[in-house]
mmCIF file of C-alpha atoms in Angstrom:
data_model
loop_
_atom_site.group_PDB
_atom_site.id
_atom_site.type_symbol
_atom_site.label_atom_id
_atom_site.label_comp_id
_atom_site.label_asym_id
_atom_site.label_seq_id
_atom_site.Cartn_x
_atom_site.Cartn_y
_atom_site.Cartn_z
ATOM 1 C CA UNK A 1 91.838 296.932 57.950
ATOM 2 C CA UNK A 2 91.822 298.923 54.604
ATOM 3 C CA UNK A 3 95.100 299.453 52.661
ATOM 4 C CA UNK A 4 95.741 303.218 53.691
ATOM 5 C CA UNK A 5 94.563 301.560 57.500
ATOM 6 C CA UNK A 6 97.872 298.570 57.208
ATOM 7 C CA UNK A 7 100.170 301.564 55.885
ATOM 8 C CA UNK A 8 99.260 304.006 58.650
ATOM 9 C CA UNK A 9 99.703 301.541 61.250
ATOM 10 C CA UNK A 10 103.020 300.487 59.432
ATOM 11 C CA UNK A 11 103.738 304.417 59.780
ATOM 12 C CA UNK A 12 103.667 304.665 63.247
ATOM 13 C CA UNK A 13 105.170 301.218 64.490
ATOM 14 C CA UNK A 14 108.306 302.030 62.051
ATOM 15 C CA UNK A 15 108.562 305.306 63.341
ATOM 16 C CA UNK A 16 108.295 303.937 66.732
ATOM 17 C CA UNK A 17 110.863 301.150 66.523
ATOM 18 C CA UNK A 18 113.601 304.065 65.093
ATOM 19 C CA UNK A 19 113.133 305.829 68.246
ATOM 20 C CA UNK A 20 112.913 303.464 69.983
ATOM 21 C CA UNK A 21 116.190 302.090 68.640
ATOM 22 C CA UNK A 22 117.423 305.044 69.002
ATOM 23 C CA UNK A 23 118.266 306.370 65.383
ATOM 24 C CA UNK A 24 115.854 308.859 65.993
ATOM 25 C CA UNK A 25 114.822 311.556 69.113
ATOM 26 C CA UNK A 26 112.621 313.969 69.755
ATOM 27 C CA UNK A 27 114.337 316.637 67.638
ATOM 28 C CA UNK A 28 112.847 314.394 64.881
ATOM 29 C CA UNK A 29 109.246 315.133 66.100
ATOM 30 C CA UNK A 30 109.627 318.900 66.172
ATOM 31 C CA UNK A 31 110.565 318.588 62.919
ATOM 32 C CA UNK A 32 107.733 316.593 61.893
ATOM 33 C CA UNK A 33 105.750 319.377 63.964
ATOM 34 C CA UNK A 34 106.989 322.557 61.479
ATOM 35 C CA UNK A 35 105.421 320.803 58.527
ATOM 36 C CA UNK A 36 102.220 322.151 57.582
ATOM 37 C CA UNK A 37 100.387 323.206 54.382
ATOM 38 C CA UNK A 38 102.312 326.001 54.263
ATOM 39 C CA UNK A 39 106.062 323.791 54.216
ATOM 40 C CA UNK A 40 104.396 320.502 52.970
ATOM 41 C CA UNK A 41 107.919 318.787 51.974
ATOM 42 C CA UNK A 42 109.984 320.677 54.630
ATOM 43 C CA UNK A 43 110.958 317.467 56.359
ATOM 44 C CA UNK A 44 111.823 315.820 53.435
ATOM 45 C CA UNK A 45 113.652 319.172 52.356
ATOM 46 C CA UNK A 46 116.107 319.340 55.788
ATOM 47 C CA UNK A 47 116.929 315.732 55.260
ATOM 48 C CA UNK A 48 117.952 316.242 51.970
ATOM 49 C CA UNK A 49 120.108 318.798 53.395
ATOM 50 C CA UNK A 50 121.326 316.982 56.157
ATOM 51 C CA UNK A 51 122.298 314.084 53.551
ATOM 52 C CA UNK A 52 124.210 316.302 51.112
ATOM 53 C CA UNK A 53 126.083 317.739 54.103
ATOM 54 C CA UNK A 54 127.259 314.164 55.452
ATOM 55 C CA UNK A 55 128.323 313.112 52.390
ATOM 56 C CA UNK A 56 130.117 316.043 52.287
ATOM 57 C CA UNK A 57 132.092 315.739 55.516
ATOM 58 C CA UNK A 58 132.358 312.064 55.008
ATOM 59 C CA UNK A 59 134.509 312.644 52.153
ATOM 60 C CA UNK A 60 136.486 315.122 54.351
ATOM 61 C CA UNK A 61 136.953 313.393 57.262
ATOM 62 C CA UNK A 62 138.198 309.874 54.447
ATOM 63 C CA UNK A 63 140.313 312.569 53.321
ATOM 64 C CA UNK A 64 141.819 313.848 56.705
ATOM 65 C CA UNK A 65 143.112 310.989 57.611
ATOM 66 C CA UNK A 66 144.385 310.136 54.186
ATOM 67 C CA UNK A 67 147.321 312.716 54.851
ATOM 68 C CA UNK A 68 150.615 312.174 56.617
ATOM 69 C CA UNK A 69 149.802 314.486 59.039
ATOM 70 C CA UNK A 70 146.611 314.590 60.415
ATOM 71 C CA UNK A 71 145.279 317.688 61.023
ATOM 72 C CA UNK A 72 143.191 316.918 64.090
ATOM 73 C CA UNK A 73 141.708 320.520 64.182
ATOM 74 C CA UNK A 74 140.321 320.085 60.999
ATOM 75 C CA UNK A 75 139.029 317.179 61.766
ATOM 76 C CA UNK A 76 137.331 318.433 64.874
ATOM 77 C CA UNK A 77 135.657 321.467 63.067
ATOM 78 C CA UNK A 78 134.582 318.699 60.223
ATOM 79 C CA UNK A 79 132.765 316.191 63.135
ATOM 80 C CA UNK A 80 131.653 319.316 65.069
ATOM 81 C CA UNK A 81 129.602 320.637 61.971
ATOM 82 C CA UNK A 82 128.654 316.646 61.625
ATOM 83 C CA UNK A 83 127.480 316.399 65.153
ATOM 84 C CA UNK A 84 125.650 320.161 64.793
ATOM 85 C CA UNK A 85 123.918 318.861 62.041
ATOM 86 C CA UNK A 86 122.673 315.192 63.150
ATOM 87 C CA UNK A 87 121.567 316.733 66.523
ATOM 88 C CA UNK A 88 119.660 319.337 64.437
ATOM 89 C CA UNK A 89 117.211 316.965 62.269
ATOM 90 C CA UNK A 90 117.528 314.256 65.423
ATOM 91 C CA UNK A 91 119.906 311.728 64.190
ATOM 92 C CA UNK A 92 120.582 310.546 67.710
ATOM 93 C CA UNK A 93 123.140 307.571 66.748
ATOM 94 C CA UNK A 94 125.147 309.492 64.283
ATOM 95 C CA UNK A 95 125.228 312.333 66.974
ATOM 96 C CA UNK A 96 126.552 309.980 69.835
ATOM 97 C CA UNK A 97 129.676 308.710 67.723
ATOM 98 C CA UNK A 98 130.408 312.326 66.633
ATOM 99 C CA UNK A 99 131.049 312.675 70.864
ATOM 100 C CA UNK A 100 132.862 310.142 71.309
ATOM 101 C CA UNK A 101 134.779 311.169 68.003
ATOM 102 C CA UNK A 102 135.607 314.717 69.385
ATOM 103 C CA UNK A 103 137.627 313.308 72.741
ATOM 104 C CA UNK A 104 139.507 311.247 70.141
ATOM 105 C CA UNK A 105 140.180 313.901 68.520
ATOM 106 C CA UNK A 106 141.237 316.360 71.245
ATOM 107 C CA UNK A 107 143.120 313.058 72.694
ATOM 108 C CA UNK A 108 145.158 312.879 69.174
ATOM 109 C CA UNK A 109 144.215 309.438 69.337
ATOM 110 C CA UNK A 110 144.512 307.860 65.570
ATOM 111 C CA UNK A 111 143.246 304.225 66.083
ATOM 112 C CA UNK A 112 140.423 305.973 68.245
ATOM 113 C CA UNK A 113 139.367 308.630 65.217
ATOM 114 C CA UNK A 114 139.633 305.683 62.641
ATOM 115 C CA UNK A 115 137.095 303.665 64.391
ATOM 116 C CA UNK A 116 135.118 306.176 65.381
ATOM 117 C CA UNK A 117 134.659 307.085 61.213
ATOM 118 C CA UNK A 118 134.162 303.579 60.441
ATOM 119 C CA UNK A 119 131.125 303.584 62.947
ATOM 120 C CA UNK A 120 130.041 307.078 61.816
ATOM 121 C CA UNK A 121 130.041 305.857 57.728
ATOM 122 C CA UNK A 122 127.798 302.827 59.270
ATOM 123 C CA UNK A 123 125.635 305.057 61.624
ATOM 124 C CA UNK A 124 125.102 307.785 58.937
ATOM 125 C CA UNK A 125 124.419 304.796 56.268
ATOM 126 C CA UNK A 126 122.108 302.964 58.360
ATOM 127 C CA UNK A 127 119.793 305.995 59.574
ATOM 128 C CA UNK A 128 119.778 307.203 55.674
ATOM 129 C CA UNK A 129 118.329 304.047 54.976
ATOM 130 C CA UNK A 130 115.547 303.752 57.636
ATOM 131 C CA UNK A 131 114.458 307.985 56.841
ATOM 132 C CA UNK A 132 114.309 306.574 53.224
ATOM 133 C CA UNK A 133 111.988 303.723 54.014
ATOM 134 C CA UNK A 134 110.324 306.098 56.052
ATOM 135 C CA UNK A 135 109.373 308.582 53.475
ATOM 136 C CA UNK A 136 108.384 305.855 50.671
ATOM 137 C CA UNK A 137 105.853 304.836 53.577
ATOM 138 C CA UNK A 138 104.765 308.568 53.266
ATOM 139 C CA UNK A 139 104.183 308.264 49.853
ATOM 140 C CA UNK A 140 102.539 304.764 49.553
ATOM 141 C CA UNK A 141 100.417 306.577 52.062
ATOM 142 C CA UNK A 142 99.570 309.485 50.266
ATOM 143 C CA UNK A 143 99.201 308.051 47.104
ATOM 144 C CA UNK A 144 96.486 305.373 48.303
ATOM 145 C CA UNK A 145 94.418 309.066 49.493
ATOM 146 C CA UNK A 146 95.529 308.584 53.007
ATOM 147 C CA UNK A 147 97.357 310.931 55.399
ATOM 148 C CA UNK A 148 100.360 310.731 57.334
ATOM 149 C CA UNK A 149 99.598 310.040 60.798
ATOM 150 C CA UNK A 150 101.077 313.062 63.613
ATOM 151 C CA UNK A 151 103.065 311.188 66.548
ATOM 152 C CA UNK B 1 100.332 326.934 71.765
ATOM 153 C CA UNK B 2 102.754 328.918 69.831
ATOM 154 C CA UNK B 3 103.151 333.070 71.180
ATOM 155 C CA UNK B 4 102.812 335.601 68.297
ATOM 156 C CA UNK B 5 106.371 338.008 67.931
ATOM 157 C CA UNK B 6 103.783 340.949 67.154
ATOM 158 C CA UNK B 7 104.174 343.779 69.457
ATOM 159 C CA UNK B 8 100.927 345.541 70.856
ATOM 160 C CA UNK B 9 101.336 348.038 67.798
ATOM 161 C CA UNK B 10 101.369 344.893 65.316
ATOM 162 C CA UNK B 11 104.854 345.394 64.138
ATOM 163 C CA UNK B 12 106.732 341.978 63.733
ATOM 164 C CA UNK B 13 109.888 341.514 65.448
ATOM 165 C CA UNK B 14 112.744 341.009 63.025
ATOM 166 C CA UNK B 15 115.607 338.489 63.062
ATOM 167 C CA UNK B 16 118.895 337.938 61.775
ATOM 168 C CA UNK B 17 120.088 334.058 61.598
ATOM 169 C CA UNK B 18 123.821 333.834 61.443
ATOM 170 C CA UNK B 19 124.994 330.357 60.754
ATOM 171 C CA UNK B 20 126.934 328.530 57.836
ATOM 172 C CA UNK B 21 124.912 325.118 58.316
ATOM 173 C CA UNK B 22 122.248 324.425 55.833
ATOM 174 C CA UNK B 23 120.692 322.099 58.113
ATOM 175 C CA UNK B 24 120.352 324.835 60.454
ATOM 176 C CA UNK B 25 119.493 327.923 58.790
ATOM 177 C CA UNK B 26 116.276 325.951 56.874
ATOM 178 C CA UNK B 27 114.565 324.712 60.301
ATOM 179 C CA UNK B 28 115.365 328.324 61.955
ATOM 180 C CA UNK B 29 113.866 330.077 59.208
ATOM 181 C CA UNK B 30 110.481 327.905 59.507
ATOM 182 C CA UNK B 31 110.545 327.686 63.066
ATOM 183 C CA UNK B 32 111.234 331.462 63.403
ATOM 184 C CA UNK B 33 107.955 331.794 60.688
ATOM 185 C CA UNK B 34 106.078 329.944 62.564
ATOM 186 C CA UNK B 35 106.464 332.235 65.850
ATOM 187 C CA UNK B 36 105.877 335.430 63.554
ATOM 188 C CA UNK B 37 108.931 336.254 62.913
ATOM 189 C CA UNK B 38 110.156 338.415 60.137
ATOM 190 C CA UNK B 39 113.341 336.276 59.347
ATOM 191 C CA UNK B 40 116.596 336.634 57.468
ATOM 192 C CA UNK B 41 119.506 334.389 57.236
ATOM 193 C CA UNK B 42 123.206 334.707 56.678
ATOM 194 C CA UNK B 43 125.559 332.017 56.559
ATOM 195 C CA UNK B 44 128.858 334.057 58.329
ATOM 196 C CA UNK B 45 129.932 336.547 60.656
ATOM 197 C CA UNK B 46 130.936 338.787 58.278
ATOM 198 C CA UNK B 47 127.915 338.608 56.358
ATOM 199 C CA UNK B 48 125.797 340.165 59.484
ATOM 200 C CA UNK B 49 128.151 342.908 60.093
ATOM 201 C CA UNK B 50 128.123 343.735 56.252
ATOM 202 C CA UNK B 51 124.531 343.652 56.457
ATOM 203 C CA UNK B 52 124.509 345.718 59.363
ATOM 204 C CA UNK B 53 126.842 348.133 58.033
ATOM 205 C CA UNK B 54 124.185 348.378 54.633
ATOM 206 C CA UNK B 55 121.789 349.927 57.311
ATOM 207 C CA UNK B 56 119.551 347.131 57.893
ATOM 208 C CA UNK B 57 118.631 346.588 61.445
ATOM 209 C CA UNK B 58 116.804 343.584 63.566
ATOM 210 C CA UNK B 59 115.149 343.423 66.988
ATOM 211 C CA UNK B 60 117.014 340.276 67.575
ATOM 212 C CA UNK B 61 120.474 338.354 66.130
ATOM 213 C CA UNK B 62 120.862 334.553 66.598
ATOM 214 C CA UNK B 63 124.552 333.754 66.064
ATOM 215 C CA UNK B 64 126.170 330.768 65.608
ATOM 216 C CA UNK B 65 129.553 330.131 67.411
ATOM 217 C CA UNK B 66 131.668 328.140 64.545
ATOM 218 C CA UNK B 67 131.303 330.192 60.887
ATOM 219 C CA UNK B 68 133.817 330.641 58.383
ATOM 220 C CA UNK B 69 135.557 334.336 57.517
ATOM 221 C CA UNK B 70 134.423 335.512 60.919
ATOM 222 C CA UNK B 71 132.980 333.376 63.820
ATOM 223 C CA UNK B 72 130.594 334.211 66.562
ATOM 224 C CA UNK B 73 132.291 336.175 69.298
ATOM 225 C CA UNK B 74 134.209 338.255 66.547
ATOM 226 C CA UNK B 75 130.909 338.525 65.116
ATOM 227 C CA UNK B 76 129.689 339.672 67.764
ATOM 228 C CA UNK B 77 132.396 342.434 69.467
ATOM 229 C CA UNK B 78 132.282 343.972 65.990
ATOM 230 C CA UNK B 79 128.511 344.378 65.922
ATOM 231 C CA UNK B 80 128.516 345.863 69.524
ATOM 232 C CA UNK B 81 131.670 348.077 68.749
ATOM 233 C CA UNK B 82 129.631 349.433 65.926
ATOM 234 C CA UNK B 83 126.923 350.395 68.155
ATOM 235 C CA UNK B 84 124.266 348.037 67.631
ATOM 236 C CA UNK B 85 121.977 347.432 70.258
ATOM 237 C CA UNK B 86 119.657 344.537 69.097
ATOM 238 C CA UNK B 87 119.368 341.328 70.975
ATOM 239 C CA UNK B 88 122.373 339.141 70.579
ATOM 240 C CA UNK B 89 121.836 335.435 71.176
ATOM 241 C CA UNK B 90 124.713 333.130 70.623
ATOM 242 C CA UNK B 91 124.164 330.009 69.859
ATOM 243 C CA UNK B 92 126.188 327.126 71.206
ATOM 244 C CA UNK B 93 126.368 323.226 71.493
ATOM 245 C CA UNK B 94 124.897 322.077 74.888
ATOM 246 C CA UNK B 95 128.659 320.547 76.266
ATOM 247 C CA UNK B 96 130.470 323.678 75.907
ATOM 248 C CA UNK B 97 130.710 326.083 78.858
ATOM 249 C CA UNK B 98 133.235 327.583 77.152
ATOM 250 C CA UNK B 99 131.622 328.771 74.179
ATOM 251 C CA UNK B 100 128.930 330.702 76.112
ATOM 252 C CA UNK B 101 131.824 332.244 78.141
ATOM 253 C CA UNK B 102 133.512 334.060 75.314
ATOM 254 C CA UNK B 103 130.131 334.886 74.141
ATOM 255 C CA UNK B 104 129.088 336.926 77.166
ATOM 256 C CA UNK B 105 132.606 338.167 77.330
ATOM 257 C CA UNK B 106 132.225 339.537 73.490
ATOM 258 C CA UNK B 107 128.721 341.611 74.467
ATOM 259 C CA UNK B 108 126.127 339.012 73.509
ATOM 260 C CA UNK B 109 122.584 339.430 75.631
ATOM 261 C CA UNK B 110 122.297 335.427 76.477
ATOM 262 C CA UNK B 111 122.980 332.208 75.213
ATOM 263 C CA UNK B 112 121.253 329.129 73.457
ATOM 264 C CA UNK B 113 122.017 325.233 72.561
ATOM 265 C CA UNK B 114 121.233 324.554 69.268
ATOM 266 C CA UNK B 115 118.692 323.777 67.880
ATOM 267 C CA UNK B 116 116.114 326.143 69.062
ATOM 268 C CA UNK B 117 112.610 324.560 70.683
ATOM 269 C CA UNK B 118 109.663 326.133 71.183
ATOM 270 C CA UNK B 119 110.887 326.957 75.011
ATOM 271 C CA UNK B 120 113.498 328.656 73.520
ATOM 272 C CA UNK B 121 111.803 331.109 71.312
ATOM 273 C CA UNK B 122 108.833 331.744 73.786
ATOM 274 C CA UNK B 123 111.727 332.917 76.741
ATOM 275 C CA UNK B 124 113.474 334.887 73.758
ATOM 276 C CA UNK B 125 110.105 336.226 73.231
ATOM 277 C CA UNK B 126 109.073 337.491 76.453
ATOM 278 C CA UNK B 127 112.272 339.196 76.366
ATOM 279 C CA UNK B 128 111.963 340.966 73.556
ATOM 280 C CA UNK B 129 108.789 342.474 74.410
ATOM 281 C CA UNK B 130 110.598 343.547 77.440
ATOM 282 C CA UNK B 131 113.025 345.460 75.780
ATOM 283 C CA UNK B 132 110.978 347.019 73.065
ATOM 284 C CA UNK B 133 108.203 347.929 75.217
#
């Protein structure tokens, strides 16, 4: 198998194991689906997005819970634009713990919402890090003359 | 096999995206492209009544539920107090009931979880050609 051959096939069983792994769903695919000549970086582009946001609310949620009071409404607008947005480019994991966040939340519970940020930070850290690989893979692709294989 | 939003005359049907989520408004606005649509997006519910109130006018409104300055419902009961007729879709997360309640209750035409799918569009579609033909 040529070079572009190995890094195709690297393509898809990566992009395989993250679903089936379950850092990524479908919503991922119809993403991958609006990309054409006409929006050539547009997956790329949302994820980009989708990273600034988290960072974002990461920082807000750290400093919710910072406070003497918590402010559990605020919190619960913060993990419901968290949970909009990882259901949105398919972020499946991130998306579960922002569930099971909310009924924390709702519930008051502190020691709940604290763990349920730690796993969030690790979720949201951990799926950056595979879409990352992901797109390099795109690139090593591209740059050998290839092209990225559809799913 | 994606439906065209031309009407028999060839006019595109226009639509207004209201939502304060990046994430959101970029894949609507392709998505929404890619069916034909001619699309604009706002990120509030103020921002759509504003633009309403300008004269500008679209065959269909996709609003989001949670905004800043003025949500969905509010949104929503001002637009229809005004007298605007367009399609109102609101937009809601698939575990809340609730949400698609108040919508109904503030004048919108039906309801969608976010994000949209091609299902989606196609049934919002068909039912614009219904109403506009």
């Amino acid at each position: 198998m040529d070079l572009v051959g190995q890094l195709q096939r690297q393509f898809v069983d990566y992009t395989t194991s993250l679903t089936r792994e379950g850092f990524l769903d479908d919503q991922f695919k119809q993403l991958q689906k609006l990309q054409d000549e006409s929006n050539p970086e547009f997956v790329v582009e949302v994820v980009s997005l989708f990273f600034e946001d988290s960072e974002k609310l990461l920082n807000d949620l750290a400093s919710a819970f910072q406070q003497k009071i918590v402010d559990y409404k605020k919190v619960d607008a913060h993990v419901h634009q968290f949970k909009g947005s990882s259901s949105s480019i398919g972020a499946q994991r991130v998306k579960n713990v922002c569930v099971a966040f909310k009924t924390y939340c709702e519930a008051r519970n502190f020691e709940g919402c604290s763990i349920c940020l730690q796993s969030l930070e690790q979720e949201y850290h951990l799926v950056k890090s595979k879409l990352e690989t992901l797109f390099k893979l795109e690139q090593q692709i591209m740059a050998a003359g290839g092209s990225v294989p559809e799913l | 096999m994606m439906s065209s939003s031309s009407s028999g005359s060839g006019k595109k049907f226009s639509v207004l995206v209201v939502d304060d989520d990046p994430v959101i408004q970029r894949i609507h606005r392709v998505f929404l492209d890619r069916f034909g649509f001619e699309t604009q997006v706002v990120g509030n519910g103020k921002e759509a009544v504003d633009l309403f109130c300008s004269g500008a006018s679209f065959h269909l409104v996709l609003m989001d539920w949670d905004m800043p300055i003025m949500d969905g419902p509010k949104a929503t009961r001002e637009l229809r107090r005004m007298g605007v007729r367009s399609m109102i879709v609101g937009m809601t997360s698939r575990d809340r009931d609730s949400e698609k309640q108040e919508f109904v209750r503030a004048g919108s035409d039906d309801c969608c979880s976010k994000p949209l799918t091609s299902n989606t569009v196609t049934s919002l579609l068909q039912q614009l050609h219904t109403k506009y033909h």
